[in-house]
Coordinates of C-alpha atoms and ligand atoms in Angstrom, one line a residue:
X1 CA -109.9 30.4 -64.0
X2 CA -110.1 33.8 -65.3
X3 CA -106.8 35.6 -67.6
X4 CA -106.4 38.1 -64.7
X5 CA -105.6 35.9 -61.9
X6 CA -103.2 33.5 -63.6
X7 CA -100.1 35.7 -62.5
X8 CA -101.0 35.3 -59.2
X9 CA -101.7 31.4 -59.0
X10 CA -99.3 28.2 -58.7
X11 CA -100.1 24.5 -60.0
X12 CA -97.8 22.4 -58.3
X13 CA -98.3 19.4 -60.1
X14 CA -98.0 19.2 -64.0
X15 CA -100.5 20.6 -66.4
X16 CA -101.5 17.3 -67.5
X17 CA -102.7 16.4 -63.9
X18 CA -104.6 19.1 -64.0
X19 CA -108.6 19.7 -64.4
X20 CA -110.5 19.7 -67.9
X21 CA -112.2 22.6 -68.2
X22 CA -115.9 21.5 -67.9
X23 CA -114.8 20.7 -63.9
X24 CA -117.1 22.6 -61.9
X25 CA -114.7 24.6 -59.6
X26 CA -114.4 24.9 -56.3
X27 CA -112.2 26.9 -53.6
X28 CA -110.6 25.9 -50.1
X29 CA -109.4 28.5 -47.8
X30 CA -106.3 27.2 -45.6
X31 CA -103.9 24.5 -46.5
X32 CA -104.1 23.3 -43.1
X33 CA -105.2 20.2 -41.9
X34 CA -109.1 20.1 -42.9
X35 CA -108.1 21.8 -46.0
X36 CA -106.4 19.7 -47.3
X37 CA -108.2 16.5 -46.6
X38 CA -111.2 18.3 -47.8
X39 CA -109.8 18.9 -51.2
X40 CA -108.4 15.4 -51.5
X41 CA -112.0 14.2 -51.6
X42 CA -113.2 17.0 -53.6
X43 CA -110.7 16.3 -56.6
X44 CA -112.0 12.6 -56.2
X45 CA -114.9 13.3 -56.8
X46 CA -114.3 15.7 -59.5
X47 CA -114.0 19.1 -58.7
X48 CA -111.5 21.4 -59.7
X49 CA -109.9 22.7 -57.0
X50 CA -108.4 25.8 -55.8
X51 CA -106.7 26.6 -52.7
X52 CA -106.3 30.1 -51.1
X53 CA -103.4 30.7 -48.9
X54 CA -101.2 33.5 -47.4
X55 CA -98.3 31.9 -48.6
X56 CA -98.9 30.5 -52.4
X57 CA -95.7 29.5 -53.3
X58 CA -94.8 28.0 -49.5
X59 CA -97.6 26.7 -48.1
X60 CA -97.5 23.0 -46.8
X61 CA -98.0 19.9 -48.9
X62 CA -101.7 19.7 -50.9
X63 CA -103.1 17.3 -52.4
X64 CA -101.8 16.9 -56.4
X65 CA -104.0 18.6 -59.0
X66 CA -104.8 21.2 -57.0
X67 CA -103.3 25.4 -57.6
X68 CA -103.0 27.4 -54.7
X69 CA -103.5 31.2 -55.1
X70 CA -103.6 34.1 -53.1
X71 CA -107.3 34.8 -51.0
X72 CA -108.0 37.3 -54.0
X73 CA -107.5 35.1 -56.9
X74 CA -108.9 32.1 -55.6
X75 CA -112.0 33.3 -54.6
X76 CA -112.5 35.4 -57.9
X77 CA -112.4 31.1 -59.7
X78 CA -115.4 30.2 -57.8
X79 CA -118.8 31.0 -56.2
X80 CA -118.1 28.6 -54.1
X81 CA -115.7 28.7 -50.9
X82 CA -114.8 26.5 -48.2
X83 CA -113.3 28.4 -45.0
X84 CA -110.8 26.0 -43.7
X85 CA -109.0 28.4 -41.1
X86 CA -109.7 29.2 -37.4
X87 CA -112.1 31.7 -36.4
X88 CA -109.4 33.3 -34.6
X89 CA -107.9 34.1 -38.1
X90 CA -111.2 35.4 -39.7
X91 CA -110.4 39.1 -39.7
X92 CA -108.4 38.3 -42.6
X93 CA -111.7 37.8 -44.3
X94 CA -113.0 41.0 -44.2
X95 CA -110.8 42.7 -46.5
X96 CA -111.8 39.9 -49.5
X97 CA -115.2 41.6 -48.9
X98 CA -115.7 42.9 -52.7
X99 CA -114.4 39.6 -53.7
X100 CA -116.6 37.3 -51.6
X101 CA -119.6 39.5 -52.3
X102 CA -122.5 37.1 -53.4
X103 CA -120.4 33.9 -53.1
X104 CA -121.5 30.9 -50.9
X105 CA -119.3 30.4 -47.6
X106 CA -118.8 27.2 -46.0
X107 CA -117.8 27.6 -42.5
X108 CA -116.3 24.7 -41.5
X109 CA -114.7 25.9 -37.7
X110 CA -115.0 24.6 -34.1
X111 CA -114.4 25.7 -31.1
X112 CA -112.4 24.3 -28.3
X113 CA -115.3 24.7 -25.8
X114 CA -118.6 25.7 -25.4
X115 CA -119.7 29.3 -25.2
X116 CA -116.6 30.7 -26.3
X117 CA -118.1 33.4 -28.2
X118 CA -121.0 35.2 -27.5
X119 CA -122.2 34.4 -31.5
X120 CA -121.4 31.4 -33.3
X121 CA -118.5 31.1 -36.1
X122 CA -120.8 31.3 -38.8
X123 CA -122.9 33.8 -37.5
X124 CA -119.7 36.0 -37.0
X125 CA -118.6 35.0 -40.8
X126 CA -121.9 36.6 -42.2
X127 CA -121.8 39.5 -39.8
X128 CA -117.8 40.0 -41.4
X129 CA -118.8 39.5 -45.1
X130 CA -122.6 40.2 -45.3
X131 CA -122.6 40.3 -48.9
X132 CA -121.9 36.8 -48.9
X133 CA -124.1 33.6 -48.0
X134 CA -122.8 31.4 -45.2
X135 CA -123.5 28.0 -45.4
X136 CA -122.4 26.2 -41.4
X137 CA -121.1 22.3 -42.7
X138 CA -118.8 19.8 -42.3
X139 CA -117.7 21.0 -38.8
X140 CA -118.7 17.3 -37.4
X141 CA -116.3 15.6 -40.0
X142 CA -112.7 15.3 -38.8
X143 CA -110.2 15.5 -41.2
X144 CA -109.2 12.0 -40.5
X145 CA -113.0 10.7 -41.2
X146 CA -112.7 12.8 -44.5
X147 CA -109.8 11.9 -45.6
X148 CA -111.3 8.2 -45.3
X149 CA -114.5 8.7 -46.5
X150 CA -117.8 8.2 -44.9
X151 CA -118.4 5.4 -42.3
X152 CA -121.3 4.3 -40.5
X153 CA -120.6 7.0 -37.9
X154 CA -119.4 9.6 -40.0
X155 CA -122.1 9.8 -43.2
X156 CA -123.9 12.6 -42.2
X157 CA -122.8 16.2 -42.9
X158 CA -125.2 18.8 -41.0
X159 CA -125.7 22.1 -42.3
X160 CA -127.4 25.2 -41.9
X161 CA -128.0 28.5 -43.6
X162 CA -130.0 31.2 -44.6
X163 CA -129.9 30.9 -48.3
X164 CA -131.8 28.0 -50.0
X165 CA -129.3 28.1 -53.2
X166 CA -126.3 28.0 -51.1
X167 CA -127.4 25.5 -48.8
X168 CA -128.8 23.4 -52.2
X169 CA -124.9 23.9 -53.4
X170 CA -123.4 22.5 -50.3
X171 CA -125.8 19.6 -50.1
X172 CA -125.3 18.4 -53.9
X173 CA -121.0 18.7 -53.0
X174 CA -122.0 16.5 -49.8
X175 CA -124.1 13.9 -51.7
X176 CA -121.0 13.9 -54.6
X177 CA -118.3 13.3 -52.0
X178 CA -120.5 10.0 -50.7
X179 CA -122.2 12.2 -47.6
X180 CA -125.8 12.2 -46.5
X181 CA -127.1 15.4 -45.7
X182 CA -129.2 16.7 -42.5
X183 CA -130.2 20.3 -42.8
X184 CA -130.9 22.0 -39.5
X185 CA -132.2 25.1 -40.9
X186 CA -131.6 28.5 -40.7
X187 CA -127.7 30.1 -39.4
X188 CA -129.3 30.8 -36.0
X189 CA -128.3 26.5 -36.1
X190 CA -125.3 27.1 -36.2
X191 CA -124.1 27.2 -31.9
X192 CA -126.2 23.7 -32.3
X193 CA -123.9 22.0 -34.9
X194 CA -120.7 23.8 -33.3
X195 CA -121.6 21.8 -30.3
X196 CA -121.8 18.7 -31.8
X197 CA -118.2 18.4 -31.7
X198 CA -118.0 19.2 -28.2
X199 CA -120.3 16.2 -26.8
X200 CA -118.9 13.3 -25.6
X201 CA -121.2 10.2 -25.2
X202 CA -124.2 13.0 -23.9
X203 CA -127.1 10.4 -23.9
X204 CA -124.7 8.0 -21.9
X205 CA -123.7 10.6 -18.9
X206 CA -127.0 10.3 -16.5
X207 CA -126.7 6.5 -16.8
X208 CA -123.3 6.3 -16.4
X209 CA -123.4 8.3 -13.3
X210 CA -126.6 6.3 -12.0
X211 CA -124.9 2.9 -12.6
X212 CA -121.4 4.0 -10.7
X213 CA -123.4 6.1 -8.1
X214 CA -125.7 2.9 -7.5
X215 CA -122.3 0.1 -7.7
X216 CA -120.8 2.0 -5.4
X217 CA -123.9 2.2 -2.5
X218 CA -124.4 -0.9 -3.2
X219 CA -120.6 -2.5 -3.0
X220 CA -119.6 -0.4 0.2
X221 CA -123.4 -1.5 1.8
X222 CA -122.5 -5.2 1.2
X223 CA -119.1 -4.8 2.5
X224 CA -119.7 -3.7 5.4
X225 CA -123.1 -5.7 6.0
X226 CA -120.7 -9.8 4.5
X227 CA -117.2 -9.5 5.1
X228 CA -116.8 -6.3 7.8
X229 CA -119.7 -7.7 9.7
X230 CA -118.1 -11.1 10.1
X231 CA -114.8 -9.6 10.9
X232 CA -115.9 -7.4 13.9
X233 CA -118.3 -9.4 15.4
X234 CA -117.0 -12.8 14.7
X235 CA -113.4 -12.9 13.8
X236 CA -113.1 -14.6 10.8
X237 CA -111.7 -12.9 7.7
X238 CA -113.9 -13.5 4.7
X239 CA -112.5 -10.8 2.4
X240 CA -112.0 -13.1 -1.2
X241 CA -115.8 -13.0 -0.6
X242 CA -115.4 -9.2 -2.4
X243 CA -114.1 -10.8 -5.5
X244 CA -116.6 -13.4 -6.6
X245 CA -120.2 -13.1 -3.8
X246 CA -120.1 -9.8 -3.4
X247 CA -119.9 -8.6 -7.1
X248 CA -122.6 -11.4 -7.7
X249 CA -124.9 -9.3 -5.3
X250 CA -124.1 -6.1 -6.5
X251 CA -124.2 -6.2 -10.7
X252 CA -128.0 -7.8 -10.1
X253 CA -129.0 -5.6 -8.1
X254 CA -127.6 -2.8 -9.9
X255 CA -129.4 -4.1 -13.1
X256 CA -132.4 -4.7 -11.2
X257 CA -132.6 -0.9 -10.4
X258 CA -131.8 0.8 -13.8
X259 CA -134.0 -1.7 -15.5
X260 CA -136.7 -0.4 -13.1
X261 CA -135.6 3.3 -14.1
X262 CA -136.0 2.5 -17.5
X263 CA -139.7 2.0 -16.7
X264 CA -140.5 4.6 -13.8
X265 CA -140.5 7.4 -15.9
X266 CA -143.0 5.8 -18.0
X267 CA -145.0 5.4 -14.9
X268 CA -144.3 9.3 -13.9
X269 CA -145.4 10.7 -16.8
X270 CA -148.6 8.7 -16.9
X271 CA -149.5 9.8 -13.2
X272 CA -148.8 13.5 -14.7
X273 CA -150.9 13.0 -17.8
X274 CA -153.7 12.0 -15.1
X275 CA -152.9 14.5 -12.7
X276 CA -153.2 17.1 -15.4
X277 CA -156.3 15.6 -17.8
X278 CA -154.1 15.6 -20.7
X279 CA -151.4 14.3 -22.7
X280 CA -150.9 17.4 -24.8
X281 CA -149.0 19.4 -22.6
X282 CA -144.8 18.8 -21.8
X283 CA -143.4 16.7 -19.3
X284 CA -140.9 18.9 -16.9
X285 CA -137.3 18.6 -18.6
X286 CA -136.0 16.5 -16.2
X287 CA -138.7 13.8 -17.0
X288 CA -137.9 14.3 -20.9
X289 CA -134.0 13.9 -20.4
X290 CA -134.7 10.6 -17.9
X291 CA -136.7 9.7 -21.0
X292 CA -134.2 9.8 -23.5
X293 CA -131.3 7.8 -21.8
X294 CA -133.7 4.8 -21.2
X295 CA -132.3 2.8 -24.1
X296 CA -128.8 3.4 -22.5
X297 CA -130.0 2.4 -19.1
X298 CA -131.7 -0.6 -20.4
X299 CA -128.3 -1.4 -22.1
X300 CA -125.9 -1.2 -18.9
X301 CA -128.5 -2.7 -17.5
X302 CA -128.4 -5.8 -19.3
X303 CA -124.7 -5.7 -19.1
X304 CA -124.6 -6.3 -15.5
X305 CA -127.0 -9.0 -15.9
X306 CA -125.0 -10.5 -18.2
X307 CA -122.3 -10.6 -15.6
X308 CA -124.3 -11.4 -12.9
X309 CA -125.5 -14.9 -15.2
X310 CA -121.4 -15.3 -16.0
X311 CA -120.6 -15.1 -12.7
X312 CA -123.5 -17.7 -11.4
X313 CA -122.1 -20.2 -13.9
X314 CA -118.8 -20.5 -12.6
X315 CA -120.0 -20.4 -8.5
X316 CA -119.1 -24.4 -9.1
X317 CA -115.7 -23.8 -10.1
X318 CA -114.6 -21.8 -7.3
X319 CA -112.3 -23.2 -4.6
X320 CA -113.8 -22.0 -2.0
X321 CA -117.6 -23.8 -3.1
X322 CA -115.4 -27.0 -3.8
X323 CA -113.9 -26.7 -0.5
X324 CA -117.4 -26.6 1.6
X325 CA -118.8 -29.6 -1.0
X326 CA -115.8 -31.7 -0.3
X327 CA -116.0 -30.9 3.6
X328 CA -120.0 -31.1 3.8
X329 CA -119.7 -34.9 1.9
X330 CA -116.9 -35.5 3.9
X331 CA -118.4 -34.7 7.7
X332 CA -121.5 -37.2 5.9
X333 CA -119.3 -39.8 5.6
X334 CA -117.2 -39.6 8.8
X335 CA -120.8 -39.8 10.3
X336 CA -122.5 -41.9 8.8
X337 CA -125.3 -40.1 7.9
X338 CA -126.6 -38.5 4.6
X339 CA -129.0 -35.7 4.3
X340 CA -132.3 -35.8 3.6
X341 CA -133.3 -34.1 0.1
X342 CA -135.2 -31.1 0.5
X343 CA -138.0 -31.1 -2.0
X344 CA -139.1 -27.6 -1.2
X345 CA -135.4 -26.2 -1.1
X346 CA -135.4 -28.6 -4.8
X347 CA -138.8 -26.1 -6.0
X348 CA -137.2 -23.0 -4.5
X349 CA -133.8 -23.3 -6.3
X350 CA -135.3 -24.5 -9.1
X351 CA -137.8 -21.7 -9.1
X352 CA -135.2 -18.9 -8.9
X353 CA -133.3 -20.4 -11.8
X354 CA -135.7 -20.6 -13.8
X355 CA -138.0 -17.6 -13.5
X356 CA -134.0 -15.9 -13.5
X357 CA -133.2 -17.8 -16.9
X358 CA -136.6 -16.1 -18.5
X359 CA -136.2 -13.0 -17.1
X360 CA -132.6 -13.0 -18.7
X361 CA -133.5 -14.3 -21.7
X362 CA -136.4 -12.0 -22.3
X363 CA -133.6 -9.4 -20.9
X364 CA -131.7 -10.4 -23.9
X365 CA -134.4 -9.6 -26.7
X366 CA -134.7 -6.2 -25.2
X367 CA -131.2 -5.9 -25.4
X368 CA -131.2 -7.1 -29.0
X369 CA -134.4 -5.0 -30.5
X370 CA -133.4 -1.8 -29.5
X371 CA -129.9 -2.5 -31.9
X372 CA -130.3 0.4 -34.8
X373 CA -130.3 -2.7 -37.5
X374 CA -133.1 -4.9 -36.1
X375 CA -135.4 -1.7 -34.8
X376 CA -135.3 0.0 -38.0
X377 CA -136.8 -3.5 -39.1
X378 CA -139.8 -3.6 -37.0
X379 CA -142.9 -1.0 -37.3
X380 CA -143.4 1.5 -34.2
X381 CA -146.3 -1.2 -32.9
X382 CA -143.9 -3.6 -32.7
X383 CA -141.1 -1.9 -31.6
X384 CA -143.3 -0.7 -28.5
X385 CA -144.7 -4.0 -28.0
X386 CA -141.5 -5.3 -27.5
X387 CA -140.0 -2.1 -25.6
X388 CA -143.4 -1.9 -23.4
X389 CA -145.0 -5.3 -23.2
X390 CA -142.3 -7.4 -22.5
X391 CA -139.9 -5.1 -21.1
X392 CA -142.7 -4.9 -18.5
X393 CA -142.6 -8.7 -18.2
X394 CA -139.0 -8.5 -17.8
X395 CA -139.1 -6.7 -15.0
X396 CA -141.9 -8.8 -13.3
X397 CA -139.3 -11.9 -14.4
X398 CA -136.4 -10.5 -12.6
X399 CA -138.3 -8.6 -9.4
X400 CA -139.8 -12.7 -9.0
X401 CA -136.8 -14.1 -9.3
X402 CA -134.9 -11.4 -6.6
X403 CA -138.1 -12.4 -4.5
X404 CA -137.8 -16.0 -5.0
X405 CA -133.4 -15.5 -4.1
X406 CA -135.1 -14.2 -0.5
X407 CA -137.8 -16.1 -0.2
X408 CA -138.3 -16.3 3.8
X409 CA -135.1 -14.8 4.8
X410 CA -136.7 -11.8 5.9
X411 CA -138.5 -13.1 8.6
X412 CA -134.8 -14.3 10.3
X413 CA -133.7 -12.0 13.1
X414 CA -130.2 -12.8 11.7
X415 CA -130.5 -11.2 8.3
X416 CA -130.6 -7.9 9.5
X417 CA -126.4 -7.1 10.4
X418 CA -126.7 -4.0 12.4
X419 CA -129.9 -3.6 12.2
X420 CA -129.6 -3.1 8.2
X421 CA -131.6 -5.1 5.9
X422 CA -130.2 -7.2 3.1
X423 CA -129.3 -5.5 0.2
X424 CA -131.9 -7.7 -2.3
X425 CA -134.5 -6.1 0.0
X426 CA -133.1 -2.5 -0.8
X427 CA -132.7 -3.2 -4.9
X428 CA -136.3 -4.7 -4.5
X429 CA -137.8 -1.4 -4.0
X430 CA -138.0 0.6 -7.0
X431 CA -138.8 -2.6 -9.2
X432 CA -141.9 -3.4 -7.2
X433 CA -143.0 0.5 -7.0
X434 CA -143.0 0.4 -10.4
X435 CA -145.1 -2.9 -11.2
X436 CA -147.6 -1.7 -8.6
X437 CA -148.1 1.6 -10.4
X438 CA -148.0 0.1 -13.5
X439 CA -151.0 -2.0 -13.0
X440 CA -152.7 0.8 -11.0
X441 CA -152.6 2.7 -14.3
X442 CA -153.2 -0.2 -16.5
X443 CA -156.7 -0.4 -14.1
X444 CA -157.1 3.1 -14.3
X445 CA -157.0 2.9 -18.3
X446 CA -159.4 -0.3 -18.4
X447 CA -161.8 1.4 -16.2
X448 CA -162.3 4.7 -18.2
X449 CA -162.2 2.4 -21.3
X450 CA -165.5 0.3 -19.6
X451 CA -167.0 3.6 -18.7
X452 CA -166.4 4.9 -22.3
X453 CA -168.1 2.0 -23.8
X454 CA -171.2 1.8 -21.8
X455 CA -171.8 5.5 -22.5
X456 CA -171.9 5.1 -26.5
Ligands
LIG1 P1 -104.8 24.0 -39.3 O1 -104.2 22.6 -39.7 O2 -104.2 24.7 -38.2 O3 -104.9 24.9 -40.6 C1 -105.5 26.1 -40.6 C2 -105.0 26.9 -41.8 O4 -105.5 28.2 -41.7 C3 -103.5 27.0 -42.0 O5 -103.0 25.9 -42.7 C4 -103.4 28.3 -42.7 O6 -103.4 28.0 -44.2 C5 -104.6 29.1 -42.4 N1 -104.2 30.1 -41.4 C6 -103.5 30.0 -40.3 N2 -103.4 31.2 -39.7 C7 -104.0 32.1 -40.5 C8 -104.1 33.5 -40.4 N3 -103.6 34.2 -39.4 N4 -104.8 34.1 -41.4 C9 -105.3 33.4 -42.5 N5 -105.2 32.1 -42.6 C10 -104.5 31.4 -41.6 O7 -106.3 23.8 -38.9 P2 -107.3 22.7 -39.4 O8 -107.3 21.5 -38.5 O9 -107.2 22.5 -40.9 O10 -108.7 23.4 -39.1 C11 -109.2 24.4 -40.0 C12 -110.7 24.7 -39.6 O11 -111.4 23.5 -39.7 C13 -110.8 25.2 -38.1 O12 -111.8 26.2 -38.0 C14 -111.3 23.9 -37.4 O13 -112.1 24.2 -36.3 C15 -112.1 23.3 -38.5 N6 -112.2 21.8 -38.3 C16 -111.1 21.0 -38.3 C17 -111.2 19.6 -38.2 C18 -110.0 18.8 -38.1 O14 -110.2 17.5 -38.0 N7 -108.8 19.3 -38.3 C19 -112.5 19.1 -38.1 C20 -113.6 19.9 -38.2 C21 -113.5 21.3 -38.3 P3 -102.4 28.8 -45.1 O15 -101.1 28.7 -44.5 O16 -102.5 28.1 -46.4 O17 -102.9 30.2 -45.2

């Protein structure tokens, strides 16, 4: 710290606590919050640190070993400055102009909403000091995450700017204080990482929406079709059927559907890359944001599977199953007479079990490759294999065994309630579309791939 600004600066801890002199220093406008969890880390990991406040000698608690100065004398310690205040309060700025000249800003600042401001923080921040060289960083770390230091879903500090050395300063801090750092370029990043903070769960929307849209068809279509049906046209209440049957025919069928979405866009985007002759030009937007929430899709997806195989294994528990058992062995006994075993009702069951148990178990491995620690093990062939391959025979797994669960029912008058057909006929729909296009492209691909051949 330089002779001229001593007067002006207070160490509220004791000398001894403070800094040797080789310390490289650095400077944190703001006391507030991020300020001062910032700082806490930064004396940790060995800076010298200086705080600039508008109230030196009141300002709230900070961490000990650190001096808190005026703006002017702080900034005059260091090249280096950290902008812990709201943009609201940036004007302030603007009169530390000569002082800031030349030195690296960190803007740290959200905003409470999107588009707020027709430029971003940072880009205002140069526009108010342009002597100086604004570095956007740190605005995705809460104070809470700094003040803990970096977990899984907090290691990475973003940052953008315009000058190589500043950014190259801000990055060797981030590395020091146990941070991994992402650059994004140039200021004009800067809107991008104030949004960051703004997202909540962005990739998880579209599916989200899809699965409740989809439950909810899918609940109120059952409803109507089991337990209303039976109510209006035959009397008999059946309504505990909505706890346990009808949630067992709507999470498969849900999952059946949004595992199919996960591969229709695939399917899409080959019939464009036909339609146009090549694969080098972009998919429509809508096609590329489908795209990215397939692993999220997939997930939810195998969720409801996963419920759906819960809720099969407990079908012998429930009272109402035990009930019709007891009754159907009962009515054998009373009349003497014991029903014949069905061997093709045996293959059938047994069929739809089965082909259900691979499908759900290949479900599974899906499920479990696409987790960050086991894909970042496998090699992109592999990875696709699994993703492509068998997520394809997945599907086929699970569309046979839906098939199987109907087998002939859809010939019987009686299984279409108000003229409405069951609703594993509606979730069978998309699912089938898909493996037929599939293997229309996959002959498409072969062919050209014969035709190729014979002409070399
Ligand atoms: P805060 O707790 O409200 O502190 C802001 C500090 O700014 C105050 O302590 C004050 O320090 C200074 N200040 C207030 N009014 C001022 C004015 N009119 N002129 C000059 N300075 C003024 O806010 P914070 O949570 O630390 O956030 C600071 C910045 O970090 C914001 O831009 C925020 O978006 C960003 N941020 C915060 C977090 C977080 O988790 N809190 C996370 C990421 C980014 P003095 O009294 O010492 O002057």
């Amino acid at each position: 710290m330089s002779e001229e600004v001593k007067p002006e600066s207070v160490s509220l801890y004791p000398a001894s606590a403070a800094a040797t002199p080789e310390q490289e220093v650095v400077c944190i406008f703001g006391t507030g919050d991020l300020g001062r969890s910032l700082g806490q880390r930064l004396l940790q990991s060995g800076y010298r640190l200086v705080y600039g406040s508008r109230k030196p000698h009141s300002c709230g608690p900070i961490p000990p070993g650190a001096q808190v100065m005026s703006h002017e004398a702080a900034a005059q310690s260091t090249s280096l400055v950290f902008v812990c205040v709201h943009r609201e309060h940036y004007d302030f700025l603007e009169t530390l102009a000569p002082q800031l000249n030349g030195k690296f800003l960190v803007d740290v600042s959200n905003n409470l909403e999107k588009n707020m401001y027709p430029e971003a923080n940072a880009e205002y921040l140069q526009r108010l000091i342009p002597g100086a060289h604004v570095v956007k960083a740190f605005n995705t770390l809460s104070a809470w995450a700094l003040q803990n230091g970096p977990s899984d879903a907090n290691r990475q500090v973003y940052l953008c700017g315009n000058n190589p050395e500043a950014k190259q300063a801000v990055a060797v801090i981030s590395t020091k204080l146990g941070f991994t750092v992402q650059d994004r370029g140039s200021l004009s990043a800067a809107r991008e990482l104030e949004d960051f903070p703004l997202q909540l769960f962005p990739e998880w929307r579209l599916p989200m929406r899809l699965t409740v849209g989809l439950t909810a068809f899918f609940f109120f279509y059952l409803l109507t079709r089991d337990v209303i049906y039976a109510y209006v046209n035959e009397g008999r209440d059946i309504s505990f059927r909505i706890m346990m049957s009808l949630a067992n025919k709507v999470f498969p069928s849900v999952s059946l559907i949004l595992l199919s979405l996960c591969y229709l866009p695939g399917v899409i985007a080959g019939f464009f890359q036909l339609y146009r002759g090549t694969k080098y030009k972009r998919f429509p937007d809508w096609l590329d944001r489908w795209m990215l929430c397939r692993k999220q899709l997939g997930l939810i997806a195998l969720a409801l599977a996963s419920l759906h195989v819960l809720y099969t294994l407990i079908i012998p528990i429930r009272y109402y199953v035990r009930f019709r058992l007891a009754g159907s062995t009962i009515s054998q006994i009373k009349n003497n007479k014991t029903s014949s075993f069905d061997t093709t009702m045996a293959w059938r069951t047994d069929s739809y079990y089965s082909i259900g148990a691979l499908g759900f178990g290949l479900y599974l491995l899906l499920g479990i490759s696409s987790l960050p620690s086991v894909s970042n093990a496998l090699s992109w062939r592999e990875f696709s294999f699994i993703q492509s391959k068998l997520g394809y025979l997945t599907l086929f797994f699970c569309t046979f065994h839906t098939y199987l669960y109907g087998w002939d029912r859809f010939l019987y008058v009686s299984q279409y309630k108000w003229y409405s057909p069951p609703g594993y006929m509606l979730c069978l729909v998309v699912p089938s579309l898909v493996l037929v296009f599939k293997l229309l492209l996959h002959a498409h691909t072969h062919t050209q791939k014969n035709n190729t051949f014979k002409l070399m």
